[in-house]
mmCIF file of C-alpha atoms in Angstrom:
data_model
loop_
_atom_site.group_PDB
_atom_site.id
_atom_site.type_symbol
_atom_site.label_atom_id
_atom_site.label_comp_id
_atom_site.label_asym_id
_atom_site.label_seq_id
_atom_site.Cartn_x
_atom_site.Cartn_y
_atom_site.Cartn_z
ATOM 1 C CA MET A 1 94.663 105.356 105.018
ATOM 2 C CA ALA A 2 93.861 108.271 103.426
ATOM 3 C CA GLU A 3 94.828 109.633 100.316
ATOM 4 C CA ASP A 4 95.669 112.772 101.448
ATOM 5 C CA ILE A 5 99.063 111.333 102.357
ATOM 6 C CA LEU A 6 99.552 110.578 99.259
ATOM 7 C CA PRO A 7 99.745 113.157 97.135
ATOM 8 C CA VAL A 8 103.091 113.194 95.053
ATOM 9 C CA TRP A 9 104.781 109.534 95.383
ATOM 10 C CA ARG A 10 107.267 109.447 92.695
ATOM 11 C CA CYS A 11 108.701 105.587 91.691
ATOM 12 C CA THR A 12 112.620 106.068 92.133
ATOM 13 C CA LYS A 13 115.221 103.701 91.594
ATOM 14 C CA GLN A 14 115.678 103.280 94.856
ATOM 15 C CA MET A 15 112.431 102.150 95.711
ATOM 16 C CA ASN A 16 113.076 99.390 98.662
ATOM 17 C CA ARG A 17 112.537 96.105 96.751
ATOM 18 C CA ARG A 18 111.543 94.439 100.143
ATOM 19 C CA ILE A 19 108.368 96.746 100.492
ATOM 20 C CA LEU A 20 108.356 96.615 96.268
ATOM 21 C CA SER A 21 108.254 92.566 96.669
ATOM 22 C CA ILE A 22 105.852 92.190 99.187
ATOM 23 C CA VAL A 23 103.013 94.849 97.194
ATOM 24 C CA LEU A 24 103.548 92.858 94.334
ATOM 25 C CA GLU A 25 102.866 89.193 96.281
ATOM 26 C CA GLU A 26 99.441 91.017 97.339
ATOM 27 C CA TYR A 27 98.890 92.119 94.044
ATOM 28 C CA ALA A 28 99.035 88.400 92.500
ATOM 29 C CA GLU A 29 96.956 87.302 95.347
ATOM 30 C CA LYS A 30 94.582 89.740 94.063
ATOM 31 C CA ARG A 31 94.520 88.602 90.552
ATOM 32 C CA VAL A 32 94.445 84.983 91.505
ATOM 33 C CA SER A 33 91.628 86.299 94.007
ATOM 34 C CA ALA A 34 89.396 87.691 91.063
ATOM 35 C CA ARG A 35 90.078 84.798 88.772
ATOM 36 C CA SER A 36 88.786 82.600 90.675
ATOM 37 C CA GLU A 37 85.488 84.633 91.483
ATOM 38 C CA ALA A 38 85.518 85.043 87.746
ATOM 39 C CA GLU A 39 85.379 81.065 87.449
ATOM 40 C CA ARG A 40 82.864 80.373 90.079
ATOM 41 C CA LYS A 41 80.235 82.924 88.489
ATOM 42 C CA LYS A 42 81.008 81.674 85.079
ATOM 43 C CA LYS A 43 80.102 77.817 86.153
ATOM 44 C CA LYS A 44 76.782 79.168 87.783
ATOM 45 C CA LEU A 45 75.863 81.219 85.005
ATOM 46 C CA TYR A 46 76.678 78.120 81.828
ATOM 47 C CA ASN A 47 74.110 76.170 84.899
ATOM 48 C CA ASP A 48 71.442 78.767 84.866
ATOM 49 C CA ILE A 49 71.685 79.685 81.224
ATOM 50 C CA PRO A 50 73.165 76.427 79.042
ATOM 51 C CA ALA A 51 72.488 78.594 75.745
ATOM 52 C CA LEU A 52 75.863 80.898 77.215
ATOM 53 C CA GLU A 53 78.303 78.056 77.347
ATOM 54 C CA LYS A 54 77.146 76.529 73.864
ATOM 55 C CA ILE A 55 77.583 80.195 72.307
ATOM 56 C CA ASP A 56 81.319 80.706 74.023
ATOM 57 C CA ILE A 57 82.431 77.004 73.340
ATOM 58 C CA ASP A 58 81.527 77.894 69.939
ATOM 59 C CA ILE A 59 82.888 81.039 70.290
ATOM 60 C CA SER A 60 86.512 79.542 71.561
ATOM 61 C CA SER A 61 86.271 76.791 68.479
ATOM 62 C CA CYS A 62 86.466 79.964 65.752
ATOM 63 C CA GLY A 63 90.459 80.416 66.998
ATOM 64 C CA PHE A 64 91.283 76.501 66.563
ATOM 65 C CA LYS A 65 89.590 76.153 62.961
ATOM 66 C CA LEU A 66 91.488 79.847 62.083
ATOM 67 C CA MET A 67 94.324 77.893 62.861
ATOM 68 C CA LYS A 68 93.523 74.317 61.005
ATOM 69 C CA ALA A 69 92.797 77.087 58.284
ATOM 70 C CA SER A 70 96.295 77.855 57.870
ATOM 71 C CA LEU A 71 97.616 74.957 57.984
ATOM 72 C CA ASP A 72 95.169 73.291 54.988
ATOM 73 C CA GLU A 73 96.728 73.536 51.559
ATOM 74 C CA SER A 74 93.539 72.866 49.925
ATOM 75 C CA GLU A 75 91.277 75.501 51.097
ATOM 76 C CA ASP A 76 92.129 79.672 49.863
ATOM 77 C CA TYR A 77 93.041 81.162 53.385
ATOM 78 C CA ASP A 78 91.521 84.175 52.960
ATOM 79 C CA SER A 79 88.196 83.125 52.108
ATOM 80 C CA ALA A 80 88.375 81.373 55.536
ATOM 81 C CA LEU A 81 89.538 83.873 57.193
ATOM 82 C CA GLU A 82 86.379 85.879 56.290
ATOM 83 C CA ARG A 83 84.139 83.390 56.730
ATOM 84 C CA ILE A 84 85.347 82.286 60.383
ATOM 85 C CA LYS A 85 85.064 86.351 61.178
ATOM 86 C CA ALA A 86 81.928 86.327 59.794
ATOM 87 C CA GLU A 87 80.473 83.456 62.128
ATOM 88 C CA THR A 88 82.924 84.930 65.109
ATOM 89 C CA ILE A 89 80.413 88.237 64.691
ATOM 90 C CA GLU A 90 77.232 86.572 64.215
ATOM 91 C CA LEU A 91 77.975 84.833 67.157
ATOM 92 C CA ARG A 92 79.022 87.774 69.782
ATOM 93 C CA GLU A 93 75.643 89.227 68.562
ATOM 94 C CA LYS A 94 73.963 86.233 69.339
ATOM 95 C CA ARG A 95 76.010 85.837 73.086
ATOM 96 C CA LYS A 96 75.696 90.252 73.604
ATOM 97 C CA LYS A 97 71.300 89.387 73.087
ATOM 98 C CA LEU A 98 71.746 86.706 75.149
ATOM 99 C CA LEU A 99 73.253 88.568 77.989
ATOM 100 C CA ALA A 100 70.686 91.248 77.217
ATOM 101 C CA GLU A 101 67.921 89.486 77.449
ATOM 102 C CA ASN A 102 68.846 88.152 81.289
ATOM 103 C CA ASN A 103 70.174 91.997 82.267
ATOM 104 C CA LEU A 104 73.434 90.879 82.255
ATOM 105 C CA PRO A 105 76.479 92.904 81.376
ATOM 106 C CA GLU A 106 78.346 91.826 77.916
ATOM 107 C CA ASN A 107 81.647 91.502 80.677
ATOM 108 C CA VAL A 108 79.751 89.209 83.204
ATOM 109 C CA CYS A 109 82.181 86.575 82.882
ATOM 110 C CA GLU A 110 85.216 88.808 82.846
ATOM 111 C CA PRO A 111 87.436 88.909 86.404
ATOM 112 C CA VAL A 112 86.763 92.072 88.335
ATOM 113 C CA TYR A 113 89.857 93.855 89.549
ATOM 114 C CA SER A 114 90.530 96.206 92.127
ATOM 115 C CA CYS A 115 92.377 98.399 89.379
ATOM 116 C CA LYS A 116 90.771 99.056 85.826
ATOM 117 C CA ASN A 117 93.882 100.613 84.848
ATOM 118 C CA CYS A 118 96.387 97.825 85.396
ATOM 119 C CA ASN A 119 93.980 94.436 85.969
ATOM 120 C CA ASP A 120 95.743 94.589 89.659
ATOM 121 C CA THR A 121 99.414 93.809 88.165
ATOM 122 C CA GLY A 122 100.879 96.956 89.273
ATOM 123 C CA TYR A 123 101.826 98.101 85.460
ATOM 124 C CA LYS A 124 100.285 99.991 82.419
ATOM 125 C CA ASP A 125 102.213 100.260 79.046
ATOM 126 C CA GLY A 126 105.525 99.651 81.194
ATOM 127 C CA LYS A 127 105.274 101.899 83.881
ATOM 128 C CA MET A 128 104.047 102.025 87.602
ATOM 129 C CA CYS A 129 100.647 102.407 88.174
ATOM 130 C CA ASP A 130 99.015 105.048 90.341
ATOM 131 C CA CYS A 131 97.572 102.018 92.765
ATOM 132 C CA LEU A 132 101.099 100.500 92.754
ATOM 133 C CA ARG A 133 102.781 103.623 94.138
ATOM 134 C CA LYS A 134 100.052 104.172 96.529
ATOM 135 C CA ALA A 135 100.182 100.653 97.829
ATOM 136 C CA VAL A 136 103.921 100.456 98.437
ATOM 137 C CA ALA A 137 103.531 103.992 100.389
ATOM 138 C CA ILE A 138 101.260 102.941 102.512
ATOM 139 C CA LEU A 139 103.016 99.896 103.209
ATOM 140 C CA SER A 140 106.391 102.258 103.793
ATOM 141 C CA TYR A 141 104.177 104.541 106.243
ATOM 142 C CA LYS A 142 103.376 101.425 108.158
ATOM 143 C CA GLU A 143 106.688 100.709 108.390
ATOM 144 C CA SER A 144 108.546 103.775 109.360
ATOM 145 C CA GLY A 145 106.639 103.656 113.224
ATOM 146 C CA LEU A 146 105.512 107.001 112.654
ATOM 147 C CA GLY A 147 102.178 106.199 112.331
ATOM 148 C CA THR A 148 99.242 109.240 112.215
ATOM 149 C CA ALA A 149 102.460 111.734 112.810
ATOM 150 C CA LEU A 150 103.012 111.487 109.038
ATOM 151 C CA THR A 151 99.708 113.802 108.313
ATOM 152 C CA ALA A 152 99.862 115.670 111.522
ATOM 153 C CA GLN A 153 103.234 117.227 111.510
ATOM 154 C CA THR A 154 104.293 118.383 107.833
ATOM 155 C CA PHE A 155 106.635 120.944 106.005
ATOM 156 C CA ASP A 156 102.832 122.405 105.394
ATOM 157 C CA ASN A 157 101.887 122.936 108.883
ATOM 158 C CA PHE A 158 105.250 123.927 110.610
ATOM 159 C CA ASN A 159 103.926 127.504 112.090
ATOM 160 C CA LEU A 160 107.423 129.871 111.936
ATOM 161 C CA SER A 161 105.497 132.549 113.651
ATOM 162 C CA TYR A 162 106.287 130.531 117.139
ATOM 163 C CA TYR A 163 109.580 131.511 116.832
ATOM 164 C CA LEU A 164 108.714 135.299 117.121
ATOM 165 C CA ALA A 165 107.624 134.646 120.235
ATOM 166 C CA GLY A 166 109.469 137.375 122.360
ATOM 167 C CA ASN A 167 109.603 139.522 119.057
ATOM 168 C CA ASP A 168 113.042 137.892 118.939
ATOM 169 C CA SER A 169 113.889 138.723 115.217
ATOM 170 C CA GLU A 170 117.574 137.121 115.420
ATOM 171 C CA VAL A 171 115.734 133.225 116.633
ATOM 172 C CA PHE A 172 112.852 133.784 113.649
ATOM 173 C CA GLU A 173 115.633 134.152 111.240
ATOM 174 C CA ARG A 174 118.029 130.885 112.929
ATOM 175 C CA MET A 175 114.692 128.972 112.557
ATOM 176 C CA THR A 176 114.266 130.155 109.202
ATOM 177 C CA ASN A 177 117.058 129.232 108.258
ATOM 178 C CA LEU A 178 117.091 125.755 109.983
ATOM 179 C CA TYR A 179 113.788 125.250 108.111
ATOM 180 C CA ALA A 180 114.704 125.671 104.845
ATOM 181 C CA ASP A 181 117.537 123.274 105.744
ATOM 182 C CA ALA A 182 115.707 120.658 106.508
ATOM 183 C CA LYS A 183 113.222 120.686 103.809
ATOM 184 C CA ALA A 184 116.246 120.875 101.274
ATOM 185 C CA TYR A 185 117.456 117.644 102.848
ATOM 186 C CA ALA A 186 114.158 115.761 102.435
ATOM 187 C CA ASN A 187 113.567 117.124 98.964
ATOM 188 C CA ASN A 188 117.326 116.547 98.088
ATOM 189 C CA PHE A 189 117.641 112.890 99.827
ATOM 190 C CA CYS A 190 119.727 110.353 98.003
ATOM 191 C CA GLY A 191 120.941 108.410 101.003
ATOM 192 C CA LYS A 192 123.128 110.032 102.308
ATOM 193 C CA GLY A 193 123.349 112.521 104.364
ATOM 194 C CA ASN A 194 123.142 113.229 109.098
ATOM 195 C CA LEU A 195 121.737 115.553 110.780
ATOM 196 C CA LEU A 196 121.881 115.951 114.591
ATOM 197 C CA MET A 197 118.580 118.153 116.125
ATOM 198 C CA ILE A 198 119.810 119.631 118.944
ATOM 199 C CA GLY A 199 117.866 121.752 121.228
ATOM 200 C CA GLY A 200 115.318 121.936 124.178
ATOM 201 C CA THR A 201 111.614 120.096 124.449
ATOM 202 C CA GLY A 202 108.690 121.233 122.627
ATOM 203 C CA LEU A 203 110.738 123.374 119.737
ATOM 204 C CA GLY A 204 109.917 121.626 116.790
ATOM 205 C CA LYS A 205 112.807 118.693 116.482
ATOM 206 C CA THR A 206 110.198 116.187 116.653
ATOM 207 C CA HIS A 207 107.968 118.057 113.951
ATOM 208 C CA LEU A 208 110.582 118.763 111.523
ATOM 209 C CA SER A 209 112.043 115.364 111.402
ATOM 210 C CA THR A 210 109.286 113.648 111.128
ATOM 211 C CA SER A 211 108.317 115.791 107.505
ATOM 212 C CA ILE A 212 111.639 114.807 106.606
ATOM 213 C CA ALA A 213 110.403 111.459 107.251
ATOM 214 C CA LYS A 214 107.107 111.921 105.381
ATOM 215 C CA THR A 215 109.070 113.720 101.875
ATOM 216 C CA VAL A 216 111.805 111.085 101.974
ATOM 217 C CA ILE A 217 109.298 108.175 102.098
ATOM 218 C CA GLU A 218 107.360 110.021 99.145
ATOM 219 C CA LYS A 219 110.050 109.826 97.381
ATOM 220 C CA GLY A 220 110.535 105.787 97.387
ATOM 221 C CA TYR A 221 113.166 105.313 100.430
ATOM 222 C CA THR A 222 112.410 103.467 103.413
ATOM 223 C CA VAL A 223 112.648 105.333 106.658
ATOM 224 C CA VAL A 224 112.739 103.995 109.953
ATOM 225 C CA TYR A 225 111.527 106.403 113.064
ATOM 226 C CA GLU A 226 112.517 105.255 116.859
ATOM 227 C CA SER A 227 112.923 106.571 119.997
ATOM 228 C CA ALA A 228 116.294 105.979 121.824
ATOM 229 C CA GLN A 229 114.977 103.966 124.740
ATOM 230 C CA LYS A 230 113.010 102.113 122.068
ATOM 231 C CA ILE A 231 115.270 101.174 120.085
ATOM 232 C CA PHE A 232 118.392 100.249 122.752
ATOM 233 C CA ASP A 233 114.896 98.414 124.351
ATOM 234 C CA ILE A 234 114.564 96.295 120.796
ATOM 235 C CA PHE A 235 118.582 95.458 121.091
ATOM 236 C CA GLU A 236 118.260 94.481 124.618
ATOM 237 C CA ASP A 237 115.420 92.189 124.486
ATOM 238 C CA LYS A 238 116.966 90.160 121.550
ATOM 239 C CA LYS A 239 120.649 89.786 122.965
ATOM 240 C CA PHE A 240 119.220 88.626 126.363
ATOM 241 C CA GLY A 241 116.361 86.572 124.768
ATOM 242 C CA ARG A 242 113.462 87.980 125.392
ATOM 243 C CA THR A 243 112.277 88.531 122.130
ATOM 244 C CA PRO A 244 114.569 86.633 120.072
ATOM 245 C CA ASP A 245 113.295 87.600 116.973
ATOM 246 C CA ALA A 246 112.998 91.020 117.307
ATOM 247 C CA ASP A 247 113.940 92.673 114.218
ATOM 248 C CA THR A 248 117.238 94.693 114.832
ATOM 249 C CA GLU A 249 118.434 94.627 110.997
ATOM 250 C CA LYS A 250 116.126 97.330 110.014
ATOM 251 C CA PHE A 251 118.218 99.590 111.921
ATOM 252 C CA GLY A 252 120.857 99.197 110.064
ATOM 253 C CA ASN A 253 119.540 98.407 106.395
ATOM 254 C CA ALA A 254 116.599 101.448 106.209
ATOM 255 C CA ASP A 255 117.585 104.100 103.525
ATOM 256 C CA LEU A 256 117.228 106.633 106.600
ATOM 257 C CA LEU A 257 117.190 105.981 110.418
ATOM 258 C CA ILE A 258 115.740 108.496 112.544
ATOM 259 C CA VAL A 259 116.737 108.250 116.103
ATOM 260 C CA ASP A 260 114.214 110.464 118.633
ATOM 261 C CA ASP A 261 114.804 111.775 122.209
ATOM 262 C CA LEU A 262 118.764 110.507 122.760
ATOM 263 C CA GLY A 263 119.291 111.311 126.310
ATOM 264 C CA THR A 264 115.984 110.392 127.321
ATOM 265 C CA GLU A 265 116.840 106.736 127.856
ATOM 266 C CA HIS A 266 117.858 104.944 130.854
ATOM 267 C CA ILE A 267 121.755 105.041 130.019
ATOM 268 C CA THR A 268 124.220 102.043 130.478
ATOM 269 C CA GLN A 269 127.272 101.077 129.256
ATOM 270 C CA PHE A 270 125.124 98.831 126.751
ATOM 271 C CA THR A 271 123.095 101.369 125.275
ATOM 272 C CA VAL A 272 125.839 103.581 124.773
ATOM 273 C CA SER A 273 127.611 100.270 122.791
ATOM 274 C CA VAL A 274 124.705 99.959 120.920
ATOM 275 C CA LEU A 275 124.188 103.537 119.964
ATOM 276 C CA TYR A 276 128.492 103.396 119.062
ATOM 277 C CA ASN A 277 128.040 100.742 116.753
ATOM 278 C CA LEU A 278 124.680 102.011 115.339
ATOM 279 C CA ILE A 279 126.235 104.601 114.275
ATOM 280 C CA ASN A 280 129.774 103.187 113.033
ATOM 281 C CA GLU A 281 127.218 100.992 110.960
ATOM 282 C CA ARG A 282 125.556 103.408 108.918
ATOM 283 C CA CYS A 283 128.249 105.903 108.401
ATOM 284 C CA ASN A 284 130.549 103.096 107.267
ATOM 285 C CA ASN A 285 128.057 102.171 105.493
ATOM 286 C CA SER A 286 126.689 105.802 103.901
ATOM 287 C CA LYS A 287 123.354 105.900 105.245
ATOM 288 C CA ALA A 288 121.785 108.227 106.615
ATOM 289 C CA MET A 289 120.566 109.231 110.140
ATOM 290 C CA ILE A 290 119.076 111.704 111.449
ATOM 291 C CA ILE A 291 119.276 112.206 116.112
ATOM 292 C CA SER A 292 117.445 114.618 117.739
ATOM 293 C CA THR A 293 117.896 115.310 121.390
ATOM 294 C CA ASN A 294 117.550 117.823 124.198
ATOM 295 C CA LEU A 295 121.097 117.838 125.591
ATOM 296 C CA THR A 296 123.969 120.452 124.408
ATOM 297 C CA PRO A 297 126.748 119.548 122.684
ATOM 298 C CA GLU A 298 128.463 119.289 126.198
ATOM 299 C CA GLU A 299 126.150 117.116 127.586
ATOM 300 C CA LEU A 300 126.219 114.517 125.108
ATOM 301 C CA LYS A 301 130.289 114.855 125.092
ATOM 302 C CA ASN A 302 129.907 113.989 128.929
ATOM 303 C CA THR A 303 127.034 111.036 128.530
ATOM 304 C CA TYR A 304 128.389 109.097 125.462
ATOM 305 C CA LYS A 305 132.265 109.610 125.873
ATOM 306 C CA PRO A 306 134.231 111.526 123.113
ATOM 307 C CA ARG A 307 134.369 108.266 120.748
ATOM 308 C CA ILE A 308 130.520 108.717 120.192
ATOM 309 C CA PHE A 309 130.750 112.426 120.172
ATOM 310 C CA SER A 310 133.776 112.322 117.844
ATOM 311 C CA ARG A 311 131.675 110.475 115.570
ATOM 312 C CA LEU A 312 128.812 113.178 115.688
ATOM 313 C CA LEU A 313 131.319 116.123 114.893
ATOM 314 C CA GLY A 314 132.587 114.280 111.827
ATOM 315 C CA GLU A 315 129.854 112.848 110.207
ATOM 316 C CA PHE A 316 126.723 115.103 111.867
ATOM 317 C CA LYS A 317 125.384 118.358 110.534
ATOM 318 C CA PHE A 318 124.171 120.039 114.234
ATOM 319 C CA MET A 319 121.050 121.963 113.683
ATOM 320 C CA PRO A 320 120.542 123.826 117.383
ATOM 321 C CA PHE A 321 116.563 125.133 117.587
ATOM 322 C CA HIS A 322 115.992 128.220 119.473
ATOM 323 C CA GLY A 323 112.817 129.505 120.604
ATOM 324 C CA LYS A 324 110.252 129.323 123.244
ATOM 325 C CA ASP A 325 108.652 126.069 124.220
ATOM 326 C CA ILE A 326 105.771 126.373 121.220
ATOM 327 C CA ARG A 327 104.082 123.280 123.642
ATOM 328 C CA LEU A 328 103.761 126.207 126.290
ATOM 329 C CA GLN A 329 102.542 128.728 123.879
ATOM 330 C CA LYS A 330 99.888 126.538 122.618
ATOM 331 C CA LEU A 331 98.223 126.072 126.020
ATOM 332 C CA GLY A 332 98.070 129.747 126.303
ATOM 333 C CA GLU A 333 96.451 130.170 122.714
#
C-alpha cells in the first residue's frame, strides 16, 4: 500500500492486540527466514573459501579462551585479556583482508533484515519502530473494509464549496460546522461516542464517515466499515448455515463500527432484530458506532419501530446533512 496513507500513525495503548500479534508473528517469520538465508550463504562461503571458516572458528575460540583465563588462577587475567584482545584484532584484520580479496563485504555472513533500524524485531531502544507502525496500519486498513476509499476520501479533500450551491449561506454554515464536528470526533476519538448521519444521497455522508475511519485507524483503533445490507447478509448466511464460519463477532468487537446506507437493505423482521441487537450490544459495551442513512428521522421511526429509534435518540448524536447532490454537481462541471 502506498506510503501516502501512512502519514501520522501514532502508537496508542488502544492499539488492537490481535492485529499487533499477527504482525509480530510475521516479523518473527521474517527474522527466521533472514537467519536461515544467512546460514545457507555462510555454508556456501565456507565451502568456497575454507580459510574464512578457519578464521571465524578462531575468532569464536577467543571468547572461550577469555572465559578460561578468568577461571585460571595460575595466569594473570589482565595479561591474558591483552593477549586475547590482540589475537582477536589480528584475526579480524585477516578476515577483513580475505573478504576484500574476494570482493565481499565484511557483513557478508550477517542476516539481511528488511528493516535495518530494528532488524525486523519491530522495536528499537524499547520504542516501536516506524516499520511496525506502518505494518499494523496497513493490516488495519485492509481489515476495515474500506480499501482505496481511505485514500480517495479524506478530511483534506472534503470540499465545502459544494455546499454553496444556490448561494445558500445557511447550508454552507451548517455543513462547515458539521465538518468541524466530524473532524473533532475523529481527532478526539477514545472508543466511545455514536453518530447518526442523516441526509439525501450525494451529500457527503460516506466521504465524512470514511475520513473519520482513516483518522481513527491512524490513532491505533480498529474500524469495521460495511453497508447495512452486507452486515445483514453476513448474519443471515451464518444463521442459516450458508457460511457457518462467517465472522459476525467483528461487528461487536471493533473499536468503531460504521454502518453505511441504513435503509437501503431489504427490511425484514430478521434484519430489524439484527440491527437492534447490534446497537444494543455496542451501546451496552460503550463501543462507538456511526450510522449513515438517507432516511428522515420520521422514516427511521416508522421503518425500525420505536425501540430502535429510541436507542438512536438516546445514544447517538444526530448529524443532518444539507445541500444539493454533490455527484450531480460534479457531473455538471
